mmCIF file of C-alpha atoms in Angstrom:
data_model
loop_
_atom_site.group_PDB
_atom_site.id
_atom_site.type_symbol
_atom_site.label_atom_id
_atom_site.label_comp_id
_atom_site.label_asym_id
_atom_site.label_seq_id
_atom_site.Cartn_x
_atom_site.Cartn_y
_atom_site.Cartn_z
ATOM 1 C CA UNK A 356 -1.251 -29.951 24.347
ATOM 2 C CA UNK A 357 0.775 -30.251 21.176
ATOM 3 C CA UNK A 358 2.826 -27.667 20.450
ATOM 4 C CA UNK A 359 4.751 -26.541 17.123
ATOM 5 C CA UNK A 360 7.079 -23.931 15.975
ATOM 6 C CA UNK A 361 8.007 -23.132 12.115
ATOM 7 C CA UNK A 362 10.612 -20.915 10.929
ATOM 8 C CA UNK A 363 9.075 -18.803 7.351
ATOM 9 C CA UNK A 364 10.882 -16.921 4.857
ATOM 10 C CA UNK A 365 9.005 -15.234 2.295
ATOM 11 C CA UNK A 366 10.089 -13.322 -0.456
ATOM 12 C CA UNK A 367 8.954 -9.672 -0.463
ATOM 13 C CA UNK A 368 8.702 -7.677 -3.855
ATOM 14 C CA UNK A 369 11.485 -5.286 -4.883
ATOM 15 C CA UNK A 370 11.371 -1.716 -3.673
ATOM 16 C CA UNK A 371 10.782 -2.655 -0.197
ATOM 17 C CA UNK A 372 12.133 -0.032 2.602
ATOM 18 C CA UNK A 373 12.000 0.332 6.193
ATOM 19 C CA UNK A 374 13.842 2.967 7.606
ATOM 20 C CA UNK A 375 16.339 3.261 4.608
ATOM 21 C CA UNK A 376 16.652 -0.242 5.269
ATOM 22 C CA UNK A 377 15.806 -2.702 2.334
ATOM 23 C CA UNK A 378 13.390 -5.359 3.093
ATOM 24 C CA UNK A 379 14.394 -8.322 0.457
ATOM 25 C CA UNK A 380 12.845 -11.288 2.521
ATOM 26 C CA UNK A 381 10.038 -10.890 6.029
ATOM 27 C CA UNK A 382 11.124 -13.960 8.458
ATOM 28 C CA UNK A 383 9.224 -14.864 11.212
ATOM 29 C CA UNK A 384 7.902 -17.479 13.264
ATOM 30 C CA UNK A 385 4.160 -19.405 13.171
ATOM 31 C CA UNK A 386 3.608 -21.081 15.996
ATOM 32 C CA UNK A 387 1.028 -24.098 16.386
ATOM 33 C CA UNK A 388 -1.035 -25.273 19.518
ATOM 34 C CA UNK A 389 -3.409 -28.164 19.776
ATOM 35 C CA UNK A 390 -5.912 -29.325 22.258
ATOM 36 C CA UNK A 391 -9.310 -31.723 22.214
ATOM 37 C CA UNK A 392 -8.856 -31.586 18.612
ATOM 38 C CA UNK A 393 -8.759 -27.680 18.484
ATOM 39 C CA UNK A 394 -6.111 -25.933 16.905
ATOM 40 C CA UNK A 395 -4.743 -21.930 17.136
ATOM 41 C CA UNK A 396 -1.950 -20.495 15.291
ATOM 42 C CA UNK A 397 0.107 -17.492 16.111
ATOM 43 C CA UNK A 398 2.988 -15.299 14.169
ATOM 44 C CA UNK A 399 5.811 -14.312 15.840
ATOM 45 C CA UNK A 400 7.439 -11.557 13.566
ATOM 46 C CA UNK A 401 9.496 -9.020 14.787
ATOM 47 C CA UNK A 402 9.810 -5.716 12.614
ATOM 48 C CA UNK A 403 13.256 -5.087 11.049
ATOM 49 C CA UNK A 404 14.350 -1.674 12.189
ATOM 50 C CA UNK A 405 11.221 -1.220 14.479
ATOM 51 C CA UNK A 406 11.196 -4.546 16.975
ATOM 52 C CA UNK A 407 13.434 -4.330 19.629
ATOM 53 C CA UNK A 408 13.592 -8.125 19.900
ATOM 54 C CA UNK A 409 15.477 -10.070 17.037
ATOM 55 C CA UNK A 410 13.874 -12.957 15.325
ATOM 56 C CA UNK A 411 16.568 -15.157 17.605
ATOM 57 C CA UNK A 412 15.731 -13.684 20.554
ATOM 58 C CA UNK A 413 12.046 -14.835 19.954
ATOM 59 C CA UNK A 414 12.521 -18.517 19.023
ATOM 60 C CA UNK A 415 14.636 -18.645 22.556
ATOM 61 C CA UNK A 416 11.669 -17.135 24.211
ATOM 62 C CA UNK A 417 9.100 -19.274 22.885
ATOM 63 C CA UNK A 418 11.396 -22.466 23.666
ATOM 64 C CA UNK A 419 11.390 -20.842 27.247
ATOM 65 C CA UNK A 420 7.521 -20.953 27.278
ATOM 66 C CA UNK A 421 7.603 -23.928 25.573
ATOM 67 C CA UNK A 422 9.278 -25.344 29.179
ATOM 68 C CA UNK A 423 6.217 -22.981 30.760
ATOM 69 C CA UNK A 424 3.333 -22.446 29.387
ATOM 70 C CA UNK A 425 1.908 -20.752 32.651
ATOM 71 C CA UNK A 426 4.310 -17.945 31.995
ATOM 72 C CA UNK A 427 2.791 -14.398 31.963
ATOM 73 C CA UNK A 428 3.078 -12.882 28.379
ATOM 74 C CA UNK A 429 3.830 -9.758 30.329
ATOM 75 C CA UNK A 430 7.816 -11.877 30.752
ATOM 76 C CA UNK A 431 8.054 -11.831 26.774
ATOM 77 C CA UNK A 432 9.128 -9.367 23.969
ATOM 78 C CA UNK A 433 6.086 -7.865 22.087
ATOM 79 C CA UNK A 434 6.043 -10.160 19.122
ATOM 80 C CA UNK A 435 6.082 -13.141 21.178
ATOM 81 C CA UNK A 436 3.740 -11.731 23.328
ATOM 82 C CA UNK A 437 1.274 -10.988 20.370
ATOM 83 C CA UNK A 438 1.662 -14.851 18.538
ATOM 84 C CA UNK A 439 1.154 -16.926 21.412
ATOM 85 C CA UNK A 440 -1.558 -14.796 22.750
ATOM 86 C CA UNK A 441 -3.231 -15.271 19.798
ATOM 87 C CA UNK A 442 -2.392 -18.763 18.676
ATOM 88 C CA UNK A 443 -4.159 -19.352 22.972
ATOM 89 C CA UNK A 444 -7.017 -16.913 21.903
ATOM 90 C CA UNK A 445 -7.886 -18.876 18.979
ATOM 91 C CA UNK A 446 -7.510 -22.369 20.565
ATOM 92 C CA UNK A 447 -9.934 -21.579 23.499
ATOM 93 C CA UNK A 448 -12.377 -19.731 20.982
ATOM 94 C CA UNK A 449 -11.737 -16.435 22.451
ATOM 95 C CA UNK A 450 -10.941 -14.630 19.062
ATOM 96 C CA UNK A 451 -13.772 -14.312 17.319
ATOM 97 C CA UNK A 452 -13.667 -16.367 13.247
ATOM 98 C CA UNK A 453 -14.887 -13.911 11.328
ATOM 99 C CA UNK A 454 -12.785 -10.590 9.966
ATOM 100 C CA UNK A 455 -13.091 -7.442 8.707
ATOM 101 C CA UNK A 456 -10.798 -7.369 5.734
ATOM 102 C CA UNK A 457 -11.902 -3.376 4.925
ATOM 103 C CA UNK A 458 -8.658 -1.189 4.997
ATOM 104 C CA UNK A 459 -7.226 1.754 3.694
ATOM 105 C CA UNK A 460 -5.869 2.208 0.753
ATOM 106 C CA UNK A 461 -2.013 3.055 0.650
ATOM 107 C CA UNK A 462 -1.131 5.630 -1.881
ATOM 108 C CA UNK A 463 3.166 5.429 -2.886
ATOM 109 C CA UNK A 464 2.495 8.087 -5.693
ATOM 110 C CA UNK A 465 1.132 6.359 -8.366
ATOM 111 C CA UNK A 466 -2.401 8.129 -9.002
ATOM 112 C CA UNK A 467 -3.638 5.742 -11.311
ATOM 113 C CA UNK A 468 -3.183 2.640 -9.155
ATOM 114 C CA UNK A 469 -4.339 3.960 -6.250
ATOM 115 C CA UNK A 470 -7.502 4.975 -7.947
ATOM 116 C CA UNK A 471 -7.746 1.602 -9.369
ATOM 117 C CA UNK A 472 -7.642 -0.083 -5.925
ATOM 118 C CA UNK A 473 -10.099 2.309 -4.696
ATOM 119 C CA UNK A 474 -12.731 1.640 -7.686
ATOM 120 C CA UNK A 475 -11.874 -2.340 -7.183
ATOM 121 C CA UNK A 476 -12.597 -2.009 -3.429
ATOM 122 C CA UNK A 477 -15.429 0.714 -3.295
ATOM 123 C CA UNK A 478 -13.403 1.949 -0.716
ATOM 124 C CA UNK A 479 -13.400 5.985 -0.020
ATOM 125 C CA UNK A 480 -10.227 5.773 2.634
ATOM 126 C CA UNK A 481 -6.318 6.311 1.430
ATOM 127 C CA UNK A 482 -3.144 6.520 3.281
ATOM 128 C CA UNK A 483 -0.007 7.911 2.710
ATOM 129 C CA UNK A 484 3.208 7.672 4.213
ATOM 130 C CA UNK A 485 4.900 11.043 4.831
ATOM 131 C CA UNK A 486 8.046 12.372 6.117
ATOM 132 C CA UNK A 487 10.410 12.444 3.198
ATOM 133 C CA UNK A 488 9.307 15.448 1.253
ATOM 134 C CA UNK A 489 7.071 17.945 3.001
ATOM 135 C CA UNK A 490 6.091 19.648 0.628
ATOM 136 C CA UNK A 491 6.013 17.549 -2.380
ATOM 137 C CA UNK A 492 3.833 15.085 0.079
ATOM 138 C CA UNK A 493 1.400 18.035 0.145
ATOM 139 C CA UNK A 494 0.431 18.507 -3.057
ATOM 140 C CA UNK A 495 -0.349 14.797 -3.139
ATOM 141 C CA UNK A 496 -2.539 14.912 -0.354
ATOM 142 C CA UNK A 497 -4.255 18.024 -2.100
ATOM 143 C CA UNK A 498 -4.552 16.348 -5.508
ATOM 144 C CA UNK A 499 -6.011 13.270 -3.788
ATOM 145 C CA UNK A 500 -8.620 15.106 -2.061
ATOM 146 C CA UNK A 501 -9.310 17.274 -4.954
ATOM 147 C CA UNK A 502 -9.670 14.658 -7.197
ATOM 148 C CA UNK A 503 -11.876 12.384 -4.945
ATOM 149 C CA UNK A 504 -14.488 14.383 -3.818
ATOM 150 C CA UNK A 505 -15.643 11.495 -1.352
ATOM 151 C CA UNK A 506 -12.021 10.548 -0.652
ATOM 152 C CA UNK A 507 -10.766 10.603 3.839
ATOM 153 C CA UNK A 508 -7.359 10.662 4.403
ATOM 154 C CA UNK A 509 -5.300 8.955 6.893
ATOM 155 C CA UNK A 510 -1.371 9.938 6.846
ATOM 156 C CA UNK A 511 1.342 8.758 9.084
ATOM 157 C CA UNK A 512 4.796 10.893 9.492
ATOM 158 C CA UNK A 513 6.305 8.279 11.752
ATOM 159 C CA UNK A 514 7.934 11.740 13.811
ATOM 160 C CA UNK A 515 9.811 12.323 10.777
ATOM 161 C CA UNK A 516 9.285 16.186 10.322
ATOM 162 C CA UNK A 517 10.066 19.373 12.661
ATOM 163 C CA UNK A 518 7.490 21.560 13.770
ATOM 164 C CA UNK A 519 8.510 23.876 10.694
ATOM 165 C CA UNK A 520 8.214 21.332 7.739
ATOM 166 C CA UNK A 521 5.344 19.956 8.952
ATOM 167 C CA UNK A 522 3.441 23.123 8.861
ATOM 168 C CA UNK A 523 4.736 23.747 5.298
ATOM 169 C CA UNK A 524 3.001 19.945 4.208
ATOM 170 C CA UNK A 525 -0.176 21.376 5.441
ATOM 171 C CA UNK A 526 0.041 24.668 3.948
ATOM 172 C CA UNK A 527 0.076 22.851 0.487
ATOM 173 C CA UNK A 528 -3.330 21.486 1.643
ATOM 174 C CA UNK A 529 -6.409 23.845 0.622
ATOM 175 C CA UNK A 530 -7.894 24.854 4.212
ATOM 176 C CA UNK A 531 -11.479 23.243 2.747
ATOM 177 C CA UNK A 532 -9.708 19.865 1.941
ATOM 178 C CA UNK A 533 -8.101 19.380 5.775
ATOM 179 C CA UNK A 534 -11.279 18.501 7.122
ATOM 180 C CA UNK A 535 -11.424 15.488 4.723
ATOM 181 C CA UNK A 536 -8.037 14.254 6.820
ATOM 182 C CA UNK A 537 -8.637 11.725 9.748
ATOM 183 C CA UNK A 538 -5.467 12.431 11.236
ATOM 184 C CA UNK A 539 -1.817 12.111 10.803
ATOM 185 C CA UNK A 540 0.501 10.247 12.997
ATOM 186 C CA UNK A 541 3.044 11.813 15.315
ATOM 187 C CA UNK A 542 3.455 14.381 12.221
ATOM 188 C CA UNK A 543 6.591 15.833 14.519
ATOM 189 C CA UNK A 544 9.762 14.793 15.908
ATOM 190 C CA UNK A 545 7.647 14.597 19.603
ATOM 191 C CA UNK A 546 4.395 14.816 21.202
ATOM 192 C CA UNK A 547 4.330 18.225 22.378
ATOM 193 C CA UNK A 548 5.651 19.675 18.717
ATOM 194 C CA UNK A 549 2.392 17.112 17.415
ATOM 195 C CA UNK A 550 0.085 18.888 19.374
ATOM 196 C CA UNK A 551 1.270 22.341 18.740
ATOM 197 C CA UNK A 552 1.259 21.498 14.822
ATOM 198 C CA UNK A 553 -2.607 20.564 15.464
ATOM 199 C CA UNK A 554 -3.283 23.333 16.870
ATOM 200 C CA UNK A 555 -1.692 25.805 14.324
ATOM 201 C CA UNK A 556 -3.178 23.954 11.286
ATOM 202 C CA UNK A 557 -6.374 22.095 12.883
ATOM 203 C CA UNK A 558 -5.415 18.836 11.476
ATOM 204 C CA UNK A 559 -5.808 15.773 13.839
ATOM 205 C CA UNK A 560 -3.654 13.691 15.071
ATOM 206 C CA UNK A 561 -3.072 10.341 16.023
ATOM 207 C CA UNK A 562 -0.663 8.529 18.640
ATOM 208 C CA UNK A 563 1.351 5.624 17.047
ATOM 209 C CA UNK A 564 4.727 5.226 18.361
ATOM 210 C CA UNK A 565 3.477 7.121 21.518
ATOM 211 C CA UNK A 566 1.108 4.404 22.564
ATOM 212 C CA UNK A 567 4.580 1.770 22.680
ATOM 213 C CA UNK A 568 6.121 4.088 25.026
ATOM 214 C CA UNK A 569 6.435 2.270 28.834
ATOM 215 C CA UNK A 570 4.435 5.159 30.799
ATOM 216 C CA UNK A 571 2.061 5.507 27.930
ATOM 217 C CA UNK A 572 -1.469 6.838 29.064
ATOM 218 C CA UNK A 573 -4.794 6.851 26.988
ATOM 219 C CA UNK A 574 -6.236 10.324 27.632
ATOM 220 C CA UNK A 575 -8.020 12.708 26.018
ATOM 221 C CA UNK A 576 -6.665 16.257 24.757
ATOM 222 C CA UNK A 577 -7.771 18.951 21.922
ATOM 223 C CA UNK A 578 -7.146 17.818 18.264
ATOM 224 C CA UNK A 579 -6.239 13.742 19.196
ATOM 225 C CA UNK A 580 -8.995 11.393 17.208
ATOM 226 C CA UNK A 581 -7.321 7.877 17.060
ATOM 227 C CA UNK A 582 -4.420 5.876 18.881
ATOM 228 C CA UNK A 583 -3.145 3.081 16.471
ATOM 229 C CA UNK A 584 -1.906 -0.022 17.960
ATOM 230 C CA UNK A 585 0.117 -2.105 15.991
ATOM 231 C CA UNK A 586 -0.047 -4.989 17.832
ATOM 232 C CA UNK A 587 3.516 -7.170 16.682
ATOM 233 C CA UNK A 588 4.729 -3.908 18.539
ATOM 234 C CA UNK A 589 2.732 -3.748 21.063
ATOM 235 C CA UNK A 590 2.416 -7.349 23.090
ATOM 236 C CA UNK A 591 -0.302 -9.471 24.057
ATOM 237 C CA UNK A 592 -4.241 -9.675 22.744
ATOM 238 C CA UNK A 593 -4.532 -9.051 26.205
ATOM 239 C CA UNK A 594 -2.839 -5.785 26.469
ATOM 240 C CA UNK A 595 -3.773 -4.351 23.140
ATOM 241 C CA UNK A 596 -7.522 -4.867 24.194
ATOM 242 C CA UNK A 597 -7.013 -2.854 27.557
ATOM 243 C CA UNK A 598 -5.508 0.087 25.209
ATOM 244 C CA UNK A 599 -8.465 -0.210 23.042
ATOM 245 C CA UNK A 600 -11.148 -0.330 25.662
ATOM 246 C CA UNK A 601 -9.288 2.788 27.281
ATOM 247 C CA UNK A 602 -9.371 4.920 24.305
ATOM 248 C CA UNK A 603 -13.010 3.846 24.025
ATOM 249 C CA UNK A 604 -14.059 4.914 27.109
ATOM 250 C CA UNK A 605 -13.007 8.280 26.798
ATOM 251 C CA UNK A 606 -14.460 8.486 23.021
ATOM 252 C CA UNK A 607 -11.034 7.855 21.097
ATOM 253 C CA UNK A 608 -11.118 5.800 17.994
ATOM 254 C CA UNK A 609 -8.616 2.941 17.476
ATOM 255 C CA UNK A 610 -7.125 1.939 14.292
ATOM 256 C CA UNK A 611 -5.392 -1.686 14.530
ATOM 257 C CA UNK A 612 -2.305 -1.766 12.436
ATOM 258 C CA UNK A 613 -0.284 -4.315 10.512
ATOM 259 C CA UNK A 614 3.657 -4.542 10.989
ATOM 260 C CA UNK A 615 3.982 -6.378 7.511
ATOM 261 C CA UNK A 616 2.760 -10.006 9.018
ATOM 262 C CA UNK A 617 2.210 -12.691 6.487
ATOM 263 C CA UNK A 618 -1.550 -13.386 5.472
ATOM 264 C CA UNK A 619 -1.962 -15.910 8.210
ATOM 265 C CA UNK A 620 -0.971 -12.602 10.954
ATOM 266 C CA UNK A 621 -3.341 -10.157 8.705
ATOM 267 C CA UNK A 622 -6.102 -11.952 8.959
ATOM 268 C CA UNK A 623 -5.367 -12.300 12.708
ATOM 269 C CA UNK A 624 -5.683 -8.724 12.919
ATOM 270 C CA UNK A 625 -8.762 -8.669 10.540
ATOM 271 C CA UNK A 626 -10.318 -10.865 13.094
ATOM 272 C CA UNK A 627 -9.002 -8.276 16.054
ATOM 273 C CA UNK A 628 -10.253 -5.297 13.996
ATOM 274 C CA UNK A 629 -13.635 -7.441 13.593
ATOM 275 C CA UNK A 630 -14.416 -8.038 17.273
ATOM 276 C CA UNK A 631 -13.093 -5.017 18.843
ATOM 277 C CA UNK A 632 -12.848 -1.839 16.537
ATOM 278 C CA UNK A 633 -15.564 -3.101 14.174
ATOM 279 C CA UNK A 634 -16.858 0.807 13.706
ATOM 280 C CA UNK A 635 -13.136 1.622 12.630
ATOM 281 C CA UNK A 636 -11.050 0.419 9.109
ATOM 282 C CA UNK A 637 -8.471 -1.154 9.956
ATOM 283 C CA UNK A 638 -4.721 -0.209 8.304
ATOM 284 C CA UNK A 639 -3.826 -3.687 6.734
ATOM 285 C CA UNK A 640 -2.555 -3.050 3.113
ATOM 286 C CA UNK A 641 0.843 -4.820 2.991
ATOM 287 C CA UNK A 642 0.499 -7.898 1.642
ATOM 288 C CA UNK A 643 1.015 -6.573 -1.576
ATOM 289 C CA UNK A 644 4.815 -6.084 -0.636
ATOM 290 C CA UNK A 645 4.997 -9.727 -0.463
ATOM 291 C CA UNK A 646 5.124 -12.668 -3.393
ATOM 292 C CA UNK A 647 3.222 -15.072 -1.332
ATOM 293 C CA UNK A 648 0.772 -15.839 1.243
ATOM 294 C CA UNK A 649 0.927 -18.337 3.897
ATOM 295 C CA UNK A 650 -1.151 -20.633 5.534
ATOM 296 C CA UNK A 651 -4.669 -18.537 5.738
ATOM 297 C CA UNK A 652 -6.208 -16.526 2.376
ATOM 298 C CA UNK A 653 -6.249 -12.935 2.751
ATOM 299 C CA UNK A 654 -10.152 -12.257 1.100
ATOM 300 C CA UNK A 655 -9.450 -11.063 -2.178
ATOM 301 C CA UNK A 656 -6.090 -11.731 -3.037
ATOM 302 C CA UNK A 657 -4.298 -13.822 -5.914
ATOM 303 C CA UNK A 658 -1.078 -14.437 -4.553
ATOM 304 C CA UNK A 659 0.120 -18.188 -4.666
ATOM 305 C CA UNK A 660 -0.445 -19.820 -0.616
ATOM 306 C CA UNK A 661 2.259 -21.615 1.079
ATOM 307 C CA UNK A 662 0.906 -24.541 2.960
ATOM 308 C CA UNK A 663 2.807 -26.597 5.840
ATOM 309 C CA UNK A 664 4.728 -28.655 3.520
ATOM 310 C CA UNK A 665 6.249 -25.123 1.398
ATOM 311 C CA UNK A 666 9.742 -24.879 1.519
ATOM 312 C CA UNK A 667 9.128 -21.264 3.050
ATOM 313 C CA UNK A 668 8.264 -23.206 5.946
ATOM 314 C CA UNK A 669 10.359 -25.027 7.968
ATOM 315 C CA UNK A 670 9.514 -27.253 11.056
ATOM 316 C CA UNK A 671 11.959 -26.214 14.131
ATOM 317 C CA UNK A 672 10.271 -27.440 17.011
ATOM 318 C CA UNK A 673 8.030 -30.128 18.365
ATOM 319 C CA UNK A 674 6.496 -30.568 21.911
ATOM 320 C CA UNK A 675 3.541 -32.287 23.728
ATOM 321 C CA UNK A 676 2.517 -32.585 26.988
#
C-alpha cells in the first residue's frame, strides 16, 4: 500500500470565532492510501479550542500508524481516528460514493441572507448558534419562525446558558412557535439543568458534547429527539456508526455534524450522512467560513479548488509497503 500525508492551510474569511478565539487560517492533515489501483483519502483536523489533540500530536500519530497499520483506531486521538478510518473506508469501498449535501441553514443575524440561502436551497431548516445573548437570541428565533411559516429550527447553546437564562430565551419564543423547534443542544451549563429546562418549557433537546463524554450512554428519556455526533470529535467511522445504530434502535434521530473540515472532509460526512442517517439533514454549513475548497467539490459551491499541486498543500510524508 502507498501511503501519503499532506500538511493544508487554508485561509478562512474574516470574522471567524471559536470560543472567543479567532480562527484566521483551519490547518489540518489529508491523508492518502493506495491499493490495486484504489485510492481513499482522509482529513485529519483537529478543532482549535474543541480537539484535545493538537495538529502535532496527530502527524506523530499517523507516522506511528504509518510504522503499523494493524493498529486499533481505538490507540489514536479522535481526529486521527476519524481520517484514517475513512481514508480505509473509502479504499475498501465500504463508504458508500454518493452524498447527501442537504443541510441546515445557519442563521448569524442577517435576515436577508439567511432568507436568501433558504429560497436558493428550497430548504425549510435553519440553525442558530446561541449562548451569547439570551434574550436577544429569542426574538430571533421568534422572528424566524414568524416570518417562515414552514420554517424548523435547530439551535445549539454549546452549555453556554444557566438554567435561568435559558428559560428567559424561550420565553421570548411564542408558545405556538416552539413546536416548530427540533431541539436545542445542551441549552444549559449540564445535563441534568438540560433536562429540567425541557421540561419547564417543552422544547427538545439534543446531546452534543454529552455524546464525547468517556461513559457516554445512548438512552432514551422525556424531551431528548437527536444526539449529534460530530465525528472529527468523536473517533473512528467505526465508532460513530455504533452511536448511530444505538440511538436508532431506541428511536433517537442522529444529526452528523461538521467541525469546520475542508470540502474534501464535508463531503466525507455528506457521504456518512448519505448511508447512515439518510432520513435526517445533516449540519454541514461551514464552508462558507473558508476562501477555498480542497481536493473534492462541495455540490453547489463557487469557491476556487485547491488541487495536489496548491501551495495550501504541502507533501510531508511518503511510504509504501
Amino acid at each position: 500500500m502507498k501511503i501519503k500525508l499532506y500538511h493544508y492551510t487554508i485561509p478562512c474569511r474574516t470574522g471567524v470565532v471559536l470560543r472567543k478565539q479567532p480562527l484566521t487560517e483551519r490547518q489540518g492533515l489529508i491523508i492518502r492510501l493506495e491499493k490495486n489501483g484504489k485510492i481513499g483519502w482522509g482529513e485529519i483536523a483537529p478543532l482549535p479550542t474543541f480537539s484535545r489533540e493538537t495538529l502535532s500530536e496527530c502527524e506523530a500519530q499517523v507516522r506511528q500508524w504509518f510504522e503499523n497499520p494493524t493498529d486499533l483506531m481505538d490507540n489514536f486521538a479522535p481526529s486521527v481516528a476519524f481520517g484514517i478510518s475513512c481514508a480505509l473506508a473509502e479504499l475498501n469501498g465500504t463508504l458508500q460514493p454518493e452524498g447527501d449535501f442537504r443541510s441546515a441553514i445557519l442563521c448569524d443575524g442577517d435576515v436577508a441572507k439567511f432568507s436568501a440561502k433558504l429560497t436558493a436551497c428550497q430548504a425549510h431548516l435553519g440553525k442558530i448558534k446561541i449562548g451569547f445573548n439570551a434574550e436577544k437570541e429569542g426574538e430571533l428565533a421568534n422572528l424566524l419562525l414568524m416570518q417562515f411559516p414552514d420554517l424548523q429550527l435547530r439551535l445549539d447553546a454549546n452549555r453556554a446558558f444557566s438554567l435561568e437564562q435559558a428559560v428567559k430565551f424561550a420565553e421570548k419564543i411564542a408558545k405556538p412557535l416552539r413546536s416548530r423547534i427540533q431541539f436545542i443542544e445542551e441549552p444549559c451549563q449540564t445535563p441534568a439543568l438540560s433536562r429540567q429546562f425541557a421540561e419547564m418549557t417543552g422544547i427538545h433537546i439534543a446531546w452534543d458534547e454529552s455524546v464525547r463524554e468517556p461513559h457516554f450512554l445512548v438512552k432514551d428519556e422525556p424531551n431528548l429527539t437527536a444526539i449529534v455526533i460530530k465525528p472529527t470529535l468523536t473517533g473512528s467511522l467505526e465508532k460513530c456508526v455504533s452511536l448511530i445504530q444505538q440511538a436508532h434502535s431506541q428511536g433517537i434521530s442522529v444529526v452528523i455534524s461538521s467541525s469546520i473540515e475542508s470540502s474534501l472532509g464535508l463531503t466525507k460526512l455528506a457521504r456518512i450522512a448519505k448511508q447512515y442517517t439518510p432520513d435526517m439533514v445533516a449540519g454541514l454549513d461551514t464552508l462558507h467560513l473558508m476562501q477555498w475548497q480542497l481536493l473534492r467539490q462541495w455540490q453547489g459551491s463557487d469557491l476556487p479548488l485547491i488541487d495536489e499541486n496548491s501551495e495550501f498543500l504541502r507533501l510531508i510524508l511518503e511510504s509504501e509497503d
